[in-house]
Amino acid sequence: MKKNKFTALFMSVCMCLLTCVSLVAGCSLVTTDMSKYYNTPVASFTYENGEKEEVTKKELITAFNSYGYQYYQNYGMSLSEAYKYTLDAVINQKLVINSAEEKASQANGGEVLTTKQKTYLWETTYEAIEDNIISYHNDLNNIKEDEEETSDDGVVSQEVYNPTANIVSNNDGTYSIVLEQTTTSDVDSHDYWSGADRDINTQNDLDALYNYVLTFVRENPTYTQAFNKYLSQAKSSEEGMRLSTDNKSVFQREIMRVYGVLYDSFMVDLYQEQNQGSNSSVTIANILDVYTNRVVSDYNKYVTENASTYEDDVLEDVSKINYFKTTGTQFFYVSHILAKFTDEQQAEYDRLTAIVNGESDGPETIGEAQAKIEDLYNNLSFPVREKNSDGEWVEIKGENGQTVTKSAAAVMEEVALKLATAGDNEYLKAEYFEEFIYKYNQDDGMFNSDRNYIIGIDYTTPDTENGTSYTIYSNMVENFTNAAISLYNQGNAQIGDIYMQTDGDYASGLIRTEYGLHIMVYEGKVQNLFTGINQDFTLTVNDIQVLDSKEARLKAGVDKTVFDVIFDELNKDNFSIFENMDLQFLRSQVSIEYYPDAYKDLI
């Protein structure tokens, strides 16, 4: 069954919580009734309507072992302070969940969850249980993550950026920010498979989920031992609690425990959705102020103060630079796809290259080694992927089970012809090439990256050591860098230009490096969005359009702009401020009591 990101995110959490509680259960605690011990309240709070809610010792232990211990180990708190901080975090989460439940109940006519949400949580609970069984199986058989039978080798997930907001022009000549409701919730995007409305809080559907688990184990007998281990662990975690010990009762309580983790997280996410809503406090002026301040700050650093780290800073992380010098080094972006040597081919290439360079002896002469290197390049090909219904790029398999490949020259021809169909539309060419990255490429650094690779060249400073009339700034290997410089064509390249030494000779566009064969496309200069920048740089309201233009894209082939980055940052910061203020309000609406003596044995 299809497992979504919600299940995957909490699989490890669910496993961690079970282990944490079982570890405490195995401690030598002076009590004959572990149920009473775990259910001892360590704090309580009362709402204005008189309803009282407690935090149990078990909840505190689970939270501390899951994340609270970091306050003690990593943040210099004493053990007592760490437990108190954890306890407050548990209380805050309960207040947030209660707030979300109240708003959801008002919206749903008295029901906290809709029928679809109940079914979603039922299915994701089953999926989490199934994943837990698989994890036990992998642990028992010493299977590492990259060796799992359910491995996703050959699958590349392409993240599609959905703008959070857009700029709209008003009739009076002003501009406004409108939030985009383009994101699909996990509930809506979930691939439902049970074929019925489900509610885990009814006995029939709890029984049904338990039976699904038994069916999964029965149909996959290799997981029988893992299931038994899982069941044994669940029983150990309940030792001394005076609960029924038959397998069905124990495992159904484990199901409800996992469901509780997923439900709490779901409600926290719902709280964020409810309070972010369709409005944002971020304004056009906020965006312009942030951008202006960043540009002026960088201008002062690299021009007024003449910091000597400019080239290194750009190469290290161009996303942190907001002003680029207009004289001296010219930086530009290139994108590429790589047909990579296998490990065996790489080892052979390294061995043969050492012979050619006189660094090693071998059975081959230099000429023979060169010929074999030629064969290695000639035999390189690209794996072919296609996009499935989930938006993932999956390697196509032939009848023999092997990945289907395509020759490097054939891919080069396909890319060149496709980009040519875009005519003079530079950004369309870049978008076309972005798709080829997922269809063929074997360089992980190109997948879902915010920026392309950067090369710099300074024509005003000859490099006498290397005998060139310019100085190159690059973190890339030599052949890749030289091809990029050639493609740049002294600044005359256009976005979407593809590297080829000879027009129409597709093989001449294949760039050889120690990693394999590259197909390279030029994707624009690294340059300022505005001219005339100085210490007094200011923007008008109309300039907001520039920050959201194609020229302001972080990558030429992906529709994510400078405006998007700043808006997302501010919107996130503003919501964090709201959360802190709302938590203070929620805490002010209840009377909280702490019982430190109830958990002093833990400190």
XYZ file of C-alpha atoms in Angstrom:
603
model
C 0.000 0.000 0.000
C 1.121 3.533 -0.719
C 2.730 5.250 2.262
C 2.556 9.024 2.300
C 4.962 11.513 3.839
C 2.765 11.845 6.963
C 3.265 8.171 7.826
C 6.962 8.198 7.030
C 7.523 11.254 9.190
C 6.091 9.636 12.297
C 7.184 6.031 11.882
C 10.427 6.675 13.740
C 8.622 8.758 16.350
C 6.161 5.954 17.053
C 8.996 3.438 17.392
C 10.937 5.820 19.635
C 8.017 6.366 21.990
C 7.393 2.649 22.392
C 11.051 2.042 23.166
C 11.215 4.964 25.591
C 8.266 3.742 27.650
C 9.451 0.137 27.638
C 12.866 1.214 28.900
C 11.271 2.873 31.891
C 9.027 -0.134 32.413
C 12.118 -2.282 32.708
C 13.644 -0.104 35.418
C 13.744 -1.239 38.998
C 11.006 1.012 40.365
C 9.614 0.528 43.852
C 5.963 0.031 42.963
C 3.648 -2.911 42.513
C 1.224 -1.108 40.232
C 2.930 0.385 37.186
C -0.423 1.612 35.893
C -0.838 3.759 38.977
C 2.775 4.898 38.666
C 2.451 5.941 35.027
C -0.966 7.562 35.488
C 0.199 9.751 38.375
C -0.467 13.385 37.394
C 2.638 15.567 37.262
C 0.706 18.704 36.304
C -2.858 19.753 35.640
C -4.709 22.729 34.283
C -8.321 23.788 34.438
C -10.184 25.583 31.656
C -12.597 28.440 32.315
C -15.545 26.057 31.896
C -14.249 23.996 34.800
C -12.934 21.115 32.687
C -9.685 19.746 34.079
C -6.881 18.129 32.098
C -3.890 16.293 33.517
C -0.399 15.515 32.303
C 0.568 12.032 33.415
C 3.954 10.782 34.412
C 3.937 8.490 31.392
C 3.403 11.472 29.073
C 6.287 13.331 30.720
C 8.630 10.318 30.512
C 7.728 9.738 26.863
C 8.229 13.398 25.936
C 11.514 13.668 27.819
C 12.959 10.522 26.237
C 11.737 11.615 22.818
C 13.076 15.185 22.789
C 13.346 16.683 26.277
C 16.670 15.054 27.085
C 18.261 17.367 24.523
C 17.585 20.319 26.835
C 19.811 18.571 29.386
C 22.464 17.180 27.058
C 22.786 19.976 24.503
C 21.515 23.194 26.066
C 23.180 23.234 29.459
C 20.031 22.850 31.548
C 20.041 20.918 34.769
C 18.009 17.711 34.796
C 15.367 19.427 36.910
C 15.150 22.367 34.483
C 14.985 20.028 31.483
C 12.066 18.098 32.952
C 10.236 21.325 33.795
C 10.849 22.649 30.284
C 9.591 19.379 28.811
C 6.528 19.484 31.015
C 5.706 22.986 29.788
C 6.114 21.781 26.189
C 3.605 18.984 26.839
C 1.165 21.462 28.390
C 1.584 23.835 25.445
C 0.876 21.045 22.990
C -2.293 20.073 24.858
C -3.473 23.695 24.833
C -2.784 24.004 21.098
C -4.613 20.735 20.374
C -7.572 21.831 22.476
C -7.691 25.144 20.590
C -7.628 23.331 17.253
C -10.328 20.909 18.406
C -12.634 23.727 19.486
C -12.312 25.554 16.169
C -12.712 22.321 14.182
C -15.782 21.388 16.190
C -17.363 24.760 15.455
C -16.611 24.361 11.755
C -17.838 20.734 11.563
C -21.129 21.060 13.420
C -19.880 19.629 16.689
C -17.508 16.974 15.252
C -13.777 17.551 15.665
C -12.866 15.400 12.662
C -14.652 15.078 9.363
C -15.420 11.610 7.996
C -12.542 11.976 5.532
C -10.102 12.996 8.254
C -11.122 10.008 10.401
C -10.519 7.665 7.481
C -7.200 9.342 6.747
C -5.972 8.865 10.318
C -7.217 5.273 10.357
C -5.281 4.448 7.178
C -2.108 6.308 8.195
C -2.192 4.511 11.563
C -2.247 1.171 9.777
C 0.583 2.321 7.477
C 2.668 3.392 10.480
C 2.111 0.002 12.153
C 3.136 -1.759 8.942
C 6.268 0.378 8.728
C 7.082 -0.431 12.350
C 6.889 -4.154 11.585
C 9.216 -3.673 8.623
C 11.620 -1.718 10.844
C 11.670 -4.566 13.387
C 12.330 -6.975 10.517
C 15.253 -4.864 9.286
C 16.716 -4.620 12.796
C 16.442 -8.375 13.349
C 18.133 -9.085 10.026
C 20.715 -6.284 10.211
C 19.334 -4.691 7.071
C 20.504 -1.123 6.651
C 18.231 1.514 5.192
C 19.855 1.404 1.758
C 19.552 -2.392 1.714
C 15.861 -2.632 2.550
C 13.661 -4.849 0.425
C 11.400 -1.815 -0.044
C 14.311 0.303 -1.294
C 13.543 3.290 -3.510
C 16.733 2.922 -5.564
C 16.286 4.554 -8.949
C 13.457 6.790 -7.726
C 13.919 10.556 -7.742
C 11.321 12.809 -6.128
C 10.950 16.175 -7.824
C 9.817 18.880 -5.446
C 7.546 21.379 -7.148
C 7.581 24.835 -5.601
C 4.086 26.231 -5.115
C 4.234 29.980 -4.446
C 2.769 30.893 -1.068
C 1.655 34.289 -2.307
C 1.276 36.373 -5.452
C 1.391 40.084 -6.179
C -1.757 41.582 -7.667
C -2.155 45.049 -9.171
C -5.022 47.102 -7.777
C -7.146 49.551 -9.764
C -5.656 52.522 -7.900
C -2.107 51.743 -9.023
C -1.087 50.045 -5.775
C -0.185 46.401 -5.236
C -1.358 43.797 -2.776
C -0.150 40.398 -1.652
C -2.668 37.597 -2.012
C -2.031 34.194 -0.501
C -2.173 31.294 -2.899
C -4.254 28.298 -1.850
C -2.320 25.979 -4.139
C -1.030 23.498 -1.599
C -2.934 20.262 -1.211
C -3.390 18.957 2.313
C -2.253 15.473 3.230
C -5.904 14.536 3.736
C -6.760 15.552 0.170
C -3.639 14.117 -1.470
C -3.712 10.814 0.424
C -4.217 7.733 -1.756
C -7.162 6.094 0.003
C -7.185 2.319 -0.212
C -9.487 0.834 2.473
C -12.658 1.385 0.464
C -14.801 2.539 3.391
C -15.355 5.330 5.899
C -13.283 4.515 8.974
C -13.165 5.649 12.579
C -10.565 4.027 14.795
C -12.491 5.034 17.898
C -15.232 2.544 17.049
C -14.610 -1.064 18.027
C -15.506 -2.394 14.588
C -12.905 -0.256 12.836
C -10.307 -0.949 15.532
C -10.904 -4.653 14.979
C -10.696 -4.134 11.229
C -7.317 -2.405 11.513
C -6.012 -5.186 13.762
C -7.169 -7.762 11.200
C -5.420 -5.822 8.424
C -2.197 -6.137 10.419
C -2.667 -9.889 10.870
C -3.401 -10.271 7.160
C -0.250 -8.350 6.269
C 1.867 -10.647 8.445
C 0.117 -13.768 7.172
C 0.644 -12.764 3.537
C 4.266 -11.815 4.263
C 5.548 -14.633 6.485
C 9.084 -13.193 6.490
C 7.698 -10.568 8.885
C 6.296 -13.061 11.393
C 9.315 -12.877 13.677
C 9.287 -9.083 13.463
C 5.603 -8.943 14.408
C 6.215 -11.232 17.374
C 9.100 -8.999 18.481
C 6.897 -5.939 18.122
C 4.147 -7.603 20.170
C 6.644 -8.673 22.825
C 7.977 -5.104 23.056
C 4.431 -3.774 23.461
C 3.801 -6.269 26.276
C 7.038 -5.286 27.998
C 6.046 -1.629 27.909
C 2.862 -2.527 29.826
C 4.530 -4.722 32.417
C 3.091 -4.155 35.875
C 0.137 -2.127 34.606
C -2.432 -4.822 35.431
C -3.856 -4.759 31.912
C -5.182 -7.669 29.875
C -2.268 -9.534 28.299
C -3.904 -11.397 25.411
C -2.287 -10.571 22.066
C -5.298 -8.813 20.583
C -5.832 -6.473 23.540
C -2.140 -5.620 23.813
C -1.744 -4.887 20.136
C -4.958 -2.908 19.889
C -3.673 -0.675 22.676
C -0.457 -0.281 20.659
C -2.579 0.681 17.657
C -4.318 3.336 19.736
C -0.964 4.589 21.046
C 0.334 5.077 17.502
C -2.964 6.670 16.533
C -2.595 9.095 19.451
C 0.812 10.235 18.206
C -0.508 10.789 14.688
C -3.684 12.482 15.932
C -1.771 14.938 18.115
C 0.536 15.867 15.243
C -2.421 16.197 12.882
C -4.151 18.589 15.277
C -0.997 20.691 15.702
C -0.794 21.012 11.905
C -4.498 21.851 11.815
C -3.917 24.584 14.407
C -1.329 26.148 12.078
C -3.701 25.946 9.109
C -6.536 27.477 11.120
C -4.486 30.429 12.286
C -2.512 31.110 9.143
C -5.755 31.061 7.203
C -6.036 33.057 3.992
C -4.514 36.254 5.401
C -0.965 37.395 6.020
C 0.405 40.375 7.868
C 3.342 40.630 5.447
C 3.118 43.773 3.289
C 4.731 45.009 0.090
C 6.624 47.532 2.213
C 7.981 44.732 4.422
C 9.343 42.888 1.384
C 10.951 46.010 -0.082
C 12.493 47.011 3.254
C 14.082 43.594 3.808
C 15.469 43.429 0.269
C 16.757 47.029 0.363
C 18.498 46.517 3.688
C 20.181 43.349 2.470
C 21.378 44.962 -0.763
C 22.759 48.052 1.002
C 24.445 45.902 3.641
C 26.237 43.842 0.983
C 27.100 46.969 -1.028
C 28.787 48.491 2.019
C 30.615 45.252 2.749
C 31.975 44.607 -0.748
C 32.268 48.142 -2.172
C 32.512 50.669 0.655
C 34.585 48.429 2.925
C 36.086 46.515 -0.037
C 35.973 43.132 1.707
C 38.458 40.751 0.101
C 36.216 37.713 0.554
C 33.771 38.559 -2.257
C 34.658 35.765 -4.693
C 34.891 33.157 -1.939
C 31.572 34.273 -0.452
C 29.752 33.999 -3.772
C 31.133 30.556 -4.463
C 30.419 29.357 -0.943
C 26.749 30.375 -0.873
C 25.425 32.781 -3.485
C 21.973 32.761 -1.844
C 23.409 34.854 0.994
C 24.662 37.598 -1.337
C 22.265 40.362 -2.383
C 24.642 42.757 -4.126
C 27.017 41.709 -6.899
C 29.945 43.802 -8.069
C 29.517 45.358 -11.490
C 33.242 45.345 -12.277
C 35.848 42.651 -11.910
C 34.704 39.067 -11.539
C 31.611 38.082 -13.524
C 29.756 35.090 -12.101
C 27.274 33.003 -14.052
C 25.159 29.876 -13.646
C 25.333 26.605 -15.520
C 23.147 23.540 -15.223
C 24.073 20.047 -16.336
C 23.134 16.400 -16.479
C 25.708 13.714 -15.752
C 26.169 10.189 -17.064
C 28.189 8.882 -14.147
C 30.827 6.185 -13.972
C 29.785 3.188 -11.901
C 32.021 2.340 -8.950
C 33.776 -0.283 -11.030
C 34.223 2.069 -13.979
C 35.478 4.798 -11.655
C 38.101 2.492 -10.173
C 39.221 1.474 -13.657
C 39.308 5.093 -14.820
C 41.441 6.093 -11.833
C 43.836 3.196 -12.443
C 44.217 3.959 -16.152
C 44.596 7.700 -15.564
C 47.421 7.037 -13.117
C 49.220 5.097 -15.844
C 48.706 7.867 -18.419
C 49.999 10.470 -15.935
C 53.035 8.375 -15.092
C 51.898 8.007 -11.498
C 51.576 4.234 -11.592
C 52.837 1.191 -13.438
C 50.444 -1.256 -15.013
C 50.180 -3.942 -17.665
C 49.070 -1.361 -20.234
C 51.235 1.077 -22.125
C 50.221 4.733 -22.009
C 48.622 4.351 -25.443
C 46.691 1.262 -24.370
C 45.537 2.990 -21.191
C 44.336 5.977 -23.217
C 42.423 3.655 -25.545
C 40.726 1.968 -22.614
C 39.759 5.338 -21.139
C 38.240 6.170 -24.515
C 36.217 2.960 -24.347
C 34.996 3.835 -20.850
C 33.605 7.141 -22.089
C 32.136 5.559 -25.230
C 30.286 2.984 -23.150
C 28.725 5.523 -20.788
C 24.966 6.015 -21.038
C 22.177 7.730 -19.138
C 19.575 5.795 -17.109
C 16.083 6.582 -18.370
C 13.380 7.597 -15.888
C 9.700 8.326 -16.345
C 7.296 10.158 -14.067
C 4.712 8.017 -12.263
C 1.280 9.006 -10.971
C 2.826 10.195 -7.690
C 5.080 12.656 -9.477
C 8.222 10.585 -8.842
C 10.774 9.841 -11.526
C 11.339 6.083 -11.647
C 13.944 4.221 -13.669
C 12.424 2.228 -16.504
C 13.225 -1.484 -16.306
C 13.597 -3.794 -19.280
C 12.379 -7.371 -19.573
C 15.583 -8.558 -17.923
C 14.969 -6.311 -14.926
C 17.881 -4.061 -15.820
C 17.535 -0.280 -16.008
C 16.883 0.980 -19.522
C 19.634 3.339 -20.680
C 20.146 5.750 -23.549
C 23.441 6.609 -25.191
C 25.013 9.906 -24.227
C 25.005 11.153 -27.822
C 21.311 10.290 -28.197
C 20.443 12.149 -25.010
C 22.513 15.107 -26.161
C 20.568 15.203 -29.429
C 17.222 14.902 -27.605
C 18.091 17.763 -25.260
C 19.355 20.044 -28.038
C 16.318 19.466 -30.258
C 13.872 19.965 -27.370
C 15.463 23.239 -26.298
C 15.393 24.430 -29.907
C 11.589 24.146 -29.937
C 11.431 26.966 -27.362
C 12.708 29.424 -29.963
C 13.814 32.656 -28.325
C 12.040 31.924 -25.022
C 15.081 31.618 -22.757
C 13.248 30.695 -19.589
C 11.212 28.024 -21.358
C 14.488 26.456 -22.480
C 15.654 26.418 -18.859
C 12.367 24.830 -17.775
C 12.747 22.134 -20.421
C 16.261 21.393 -19.235
C 15.098 21.219 -15.606
C 12.894 18.275 -16.586
C 15.809 16.509 -18.290
C 17.638 16.667 -14.955
C 15.052 14.316 -13.479
C 14.698 12.194 -16.587
C 18.406 11.392 -17.003
C 20.828 13.021 -14.580
C 22.984 11.120 -12.053
C 24.379 14.113 -10.133
C 22.457 14.240 -6.840
C 23.514 17.849 -6.344
C 21.215 18.942 -9.169
C 18.035 17.458 -7.702
C 15.738 19.966 -5.951
C 18.528 22.496 -5.545
C 17.706 26.191 -5.098
C 20.652 27.281 -7.224
C 22.647 25.961 -10.154
C 26.427 25.650 -10.250
C 28.425 28.883 -10.342
C 31.542 29.818 -12.266
C 33.378 33.159 -12.090
C 35.751 34.806 -14.535
C 37.688 38.066 -14.252
C 38.992 39.366 -17.574
C 40.798 42.272 -15.874
C 43.273 40.025 -14.050
C 45.374 37.681 -16.231
C 46.432 34.413 -14.651
C 50.100 34.352 -15.560
C 50.682 31.101 -13.687
C 48.285 29.234 -15.962
C 48.978 31.343 -19.032
C 45.453 32.688 -19.494
C 44.277 36.265 -20.057
C 41.750 35.916 -17.250
C 41.354 34.503 -13.755
C 38.817 31.771 -13.058
C 36.885 31.263 -9.823
C 35.331 27.847 -9.543
C 34.773 24.919 -7.205
C 34.219 22.576 -10.132
C 36.734 20.245 -11.793
C 38.921 21.680 -14.547
C 37.231 20.253 -17.652
C 33.789 21.227 -16.370
C 34.995 24.752 -15.585
C 36.697 25.197 -18.968
C 33.570 24.064 -20.809
C 31.502 26.527 -18.774
C 33.890 29.389 -19.638
C 33.620 28.466 -23.319
C 29.818 28.333 -23.070
C 29.757 31.741 -21.366
C 31.362 33.171 -24.506
C 32.660 36.325 -22.824
C 29.192 37.215 -21.612
C 27.418 36.757 -24.945
C 25.623 33.518 -24.034
C 21.844 33.418 -23.760
C 19.911 31.457 -21.145
C 19.232 28.028 -22.563
C 22.356 27.884 -24.747
C 23.745 24.361 -24.786
C 27.458 23.581 -24.866
C 28.579 22.167 -28.219
C 31.981 22.602 -29.821
C 30.542 22.118 -33.310
C 26.960 22.933 -34.307
C 25.005 19.795 -35.139
C 27.770 17.512 -33.858
C 26.047 16.245 -30.738
C 29.002 14.162 -29.605
C 31.065 17.362 -29.434
C 28.802 18.617 -26.660
C 29.663 15.792 -24.273
C 32.049 17.120 -21.631
C 34.484 14.601 -20.198
C 35.542 14.772 -16.554
C 36.757 12.271 -14.001
C 33.100 11.713 -13.036
C 31.766 10.814 -16.470
C 30.045 12.718 -19.278
C 28.227 16.022 -18.834
C 25.662 17.892 -20.936
C 25.775 21.570 -19.978
C 23.388 24.493 -20.404
C 23.974 28.172 -19.626
C 21.437 29.595 -17.163
C 22.245 33.271 -16.801
C 24.503 35.812 -15.169
C 24.698 36.343 -11.432
C 23.792 40.015 -11.386
C 21.836 42.713 -9.601
C 18.140 43.137 -10.302
C 18.524 46.937 -10.203
C 21.118 49.394 -11.513
C 22.642 52.396 -9.794
C 22.926 50.736 -6.397
C 24.770 52.722 -3.711
C 24.504 53.487 0.022
C 21.278 55.431 -0.655
C 19.610 52.652 -2.616
C 15.809 52.768 -2.292
C 12.880 51.166 -4.094
C 9.382 52.282 -4.981
C 6.237 50.213 -4.663
C 6.286 49.456 -8.395
C 9.670 47.744 -7.982
C 7.992 44.840 -6.227
C 7.191 43.458 -9.685
C 10.900 43.086 -10.414
C 11.408 40.933 -7.311
C 8.788 38.531 -8.622
C 9.860 38.541 -12.271
C 11.532 35.772 -14.265
C 14.808 37.639 -13.925
C 14.466 37.282 -10.145
C 14.183 33.481 -10.254
C 16.697 31.640 -8.105
C 17.089 29.163 -10.969
C 16.122 30.041 -14.519
C 14.137 26.823 -14.885
C 12.170 26.959 -11.611
C 9.491 29.516 -10.771
C 10.758 30.544 -7.333
C 11.770 34.178 -7.020
C 13.470 36.563 -4.622
C 9.990 37.760 -3.635
C 8.962 34.190 -2.763
C 12.019 33.684 -0.554
C 11.566 36.897 1.417
C 7.807 36.492 1.746
C 8.135 32.909 3.017
C 10.762 33.993 5.561
C 8.651 36.880 6.866
C 5.433 34.886 6.870
C 7.087 32.121 8.865
C 8.604 34.583 11.330
C 5.292 36.395 11.756
C 3.468 33.140 12.429
C 6.094 32.175 15.002
C 5.411 35.482 16.752
C 1.679 34.765 16.598
C 2.200 31.276 18.032
C 4.169 32.623 20.986
C 1.567 35.288 21.684
C -1.301 32.826 21.287
C 0.357 30.346 23.635
C 0.680 33.077 26.238
C -3.018 33.826 25.767
C -4.017 30.146 25.964
C -1.961 29.677 29.140
C -3.553 32.767 30.646
C -6.982 31.178 30.172
C -6.185 28.191 32.391
C -4.910 27.718 35.914
C -1.858 25.466 35.803
C -0.655 23.430 38.760
C 2.679 21.593 38.875
C 3.401 18.577 41.095
C 7.213 18.352 41.158
C 7.170 15.754 43.952
C 5.328 13.419 41.566
C 8.319 13.132 39.262
C 11.250 13.835 41.572
C 12.317 10.172 41.280
C 13.169 10.872 37.609
C 15.605 13.679 38.424
